[in-house]
C-alpha cells in the first residue's frame, strides 16, 4: 500500500501544501497567496498568524484533492523562505510581524556586524558577509532601534520553523536554515556562541538544532484547523533552496541547480564547507549531514520582467513578450540592462545598486527591451558562475527550474550566456516535493538521501548552447566586466 507524504513550502508570495505517494506521484495540491507588507520604505514584513491560517486552508485543499484524510498521512515536513525572523513571547505567540529576507532596514548595522564577526571568520565559523534581512542583522537592528520589541522577545524562529512549531509545539531548527542566520558555525553545524555573545544576542532565544531528516515530534491539536489528527510524524525539513535542490537530485558535488523565478539562483553542492573568495557568494549547510553548498543570487530575475510588463506593457502577457524577444538578435542591438531593482546580492554586495538600461537607440523596439532584460539577468548569473569556478566548482551542465521554463527564448539565452547545457526540470512542485522527500526519510519510508534523490530526476528535455552565439555572448560579457 502506498504511503502518503505532505510537503509544505512557506514561500515569499504564498504557501503550497503538496501530497505525494512514496513513488513521488503528486496526489493533491493546495495553495494560498499572501503579500509583503511595507509599513515604511525598506521594510518587508508578513504575518505569522496569516501564514498559519492560510497554511491550514491549503492543507485541507490538498487532502481533498488527494482524496485522503489527514490520518492517511505517513509523515509531514517543511520548506520555506530563508533568513527571516519570527519573534515570539514565552507562550509562543508572535510579538510583531515577521521581518523577512527582503527587509532592508538593517543596512545601518552591517558594518558593526562585519567588525564583530571578522575575527571569527578566520576560524571558519561564519563564511558569509553580513547582508540585510538575515536574522543576525535584523536582531542587531532591533536591539538598537526598538527596545520595547526587544524586551518582549523570548524566542526567535525562522519562517518555516514557526510553521512547524504550530504543527507539533517544538522550538527547533536545522542546519540549512540556521546557517542562513549568520549566527551559525558551518563547520561544527552548531550555533557560533562567540559571534552570538559578541553581538549581544541572548543565546537562549535561539532554537535547538537537529538534522533536517530527523523526526522532531508528532502533530498535536491541529485537527480542527487542518484536518490532520494527533500523532502524525513531523520531520524537520529545510530551506527552500536546499529543498528545491533535493527535488531535482542536486545533492552531490559536480551538480548545479539554476533557478529563475522571482529571483535567480545558482546552487552548487560542496563536499566540505568552503568560503568563496572575498565572501562574494553565500556558503550554507546543505540538507545532508556533511554537505554544504555555495550559492550565487540575483534578487530581481523574473521580478525584472514582471516590473517591465506591469509598468510599461500593461495588458501584455509573458508569452507574447517572450515571443517578441525571440525576434531580436542576440545582444539586443547594443541595448543593455542591469537587473538591480532591489540591489545586488552577489558576487558584489550592494544593497543600494539600482537598475538601468543603457545603449538606447531610436531603432530599439519593445522586443529589444524584453530581450535586454533577459540577457541582463543571464549575465548577472554568469558572473556568479565565474565566482564559483574560482572556488574550484566544476560542472558540465545545469538542471534548470522555475518560471523561466515557460520561455524558450530565455532558456536559449541562459544556455548560451552560461555556455552550459541546460537539463529542464519537469517537476510540478519543487521545494514542497523536496520537503515531502525529507518527510519520507524521517518517517522511515526511504533509507536515506540517496534513495530519496533517486526519485527526483525529472529531466527529459535539454537545451544545448550554440557555439557561435555562446562566443558572441562571451565577448559581450568580457566587455561588461571591463566597464564595471
mmCIF file of N, CA and C in Angstrom, residues 30 114 130 191 202 205 214 224 235 272 343 345 362 371 393 407 434 441:
data_model
loop_
_atom_site.group_PDB
_atom_site.id
_atom_site.type_symbol
_atom_site.label_atom_id
_atom_site.label_comp_id
_atom_site.label_asym_id
_atom_site.label_seq_id
_atom_site.Cartn_x
_atom_site.Cartn_y
_atom_site.Cartn_z
ATOM 1 N N UNK A 30 -2.652 22.112 -2.546
ATOM 2 C CA UNK A 30 -3.412 23.259 -2.066
ATOM 3 C C UNK A 30 -2.500 24.464 -1.988
ATOM 4 N N UNK A 114 30.025 43.214 10.582
ATOM 5 C CA UNK A 114 31.267 42.820 9.910
ATOM 6 C C UNK A 114 32.470 42.968 10.836
ATOM 7 N N UNK A 130 27.810 39.899 6.031
ATOM 8 C CA UNK A 130 26.525 40.335 6.561
ATOM 9 C C UNK A 130 25.738 41.030 5.458
ATOM 10 N N UNK A 191 25.411 26.496 16.784
ATOM 11 C CA UNK A 191 25.427 27.938 16.955
ATOM 12 C C UNK A 191 26.834 28.447 17.256
ATOM 13 N N UNK A 202 20.834 37.254 23.107
ATOM 14 C CA UNK A 202 20.682 36.182 24.111
ATOM 15 C C UNK A 202 20.654 34.801 23.451
ATOM 16 N N UNK A 205 17.460 32.631 23.175
ATOM 17 C CA UNK A 205 16.417 32.891 22.199
ATOM 18 C C UNK A 205 16.440 31.894 21.052
ATOM 19 N N UNK A 214 15.462 14.522 10.602
ATOM 20 C CA UNK A 214 15.127 13.944 11.899
ATOM 21 C C UNK A 214 13.670 14.245 12.264
ATOM 22 N N UNK A 224 -8.792 20.444 13.998
ATOM 23 C CA UNK A 224 -9.909 21.326 13.670
ATOM 24 C C UNK A 224 -9.548 22.278 12.539
ATOM 25 N N UNK A 235 8.652 15.938 10.565
ATOM 26 C CA UNK A 235 10.093 15.890 10.302
ATOM 27 C C UNK A 235 10.588 17.314 10.031
ATOM 28 N N UNK A 272 32.860 19.681 1.241
ATOM 29 C CA UNK A 272 33.053 20.224 2.586
ATOM 30 C C UNK A 272 32.789 21.719 2.521
ATOM 31 N N UNK A 343 18.627 46.069 -5.529
ATOM 32 C CA UNK A 343 20.019 45.976 -5.113
ATOM 33 C C UNK A 343 20.694 44.720 -5.638
ATOM 34 N N UNK A 345 23.036 41.213 -4.574
ATOM 35 C CA UNK A 345 23.401 40.294 -3.503
ATOM 36 C C UNK A 345 24.772 39.688 -3.759
ATOM 37 N N UNK A 362 17.296 54.962 -31.229
ATOM 38 C CA UNK A 362 15.958 55.185 -31.773
ATOM 39 C C UNK A 362 15.420 53.947 -32.491
ATOM 40 N N UNK A 371 14.237 41.445 -24.444
ATOM 41 C CA UNK A 371 15.417 40.590 -24.567
ATOM 42 C C UNK A 371 16.574 41.127 -23.724
ATOM 43 N N UNK A 393 34.713 24.943 -8.259
ATOM 44 C CA UNK A 393 33.469 24.259 -8.607
ATOM 45 C C UNK A 393 33.504 23.898 -10.087
ATOM 46 N N UNK A 407 9.564 30.078 -20.992
ATOM 47 C CA UNK A 407 10.081 30.992 -22.014
ATOM 48 C C UNK A 407 11.218 30.337 -22.787
ATOM 49 N N UNK A 434 10.668 18.502 -2.326
ATOM 50 C CA UNK A 434 11.847 18.249 -1.501
ATOM 51 C C UNK A 434 11.468 18.023 -0.053
ATOM 52 N N UNK A 441 12.149 10.330 4.431
ATOM 53 C CA UNK A 441 13.349 9.836 5.114
ATOM 54 C C UNK A 441 13.107 9.769 6.619
#
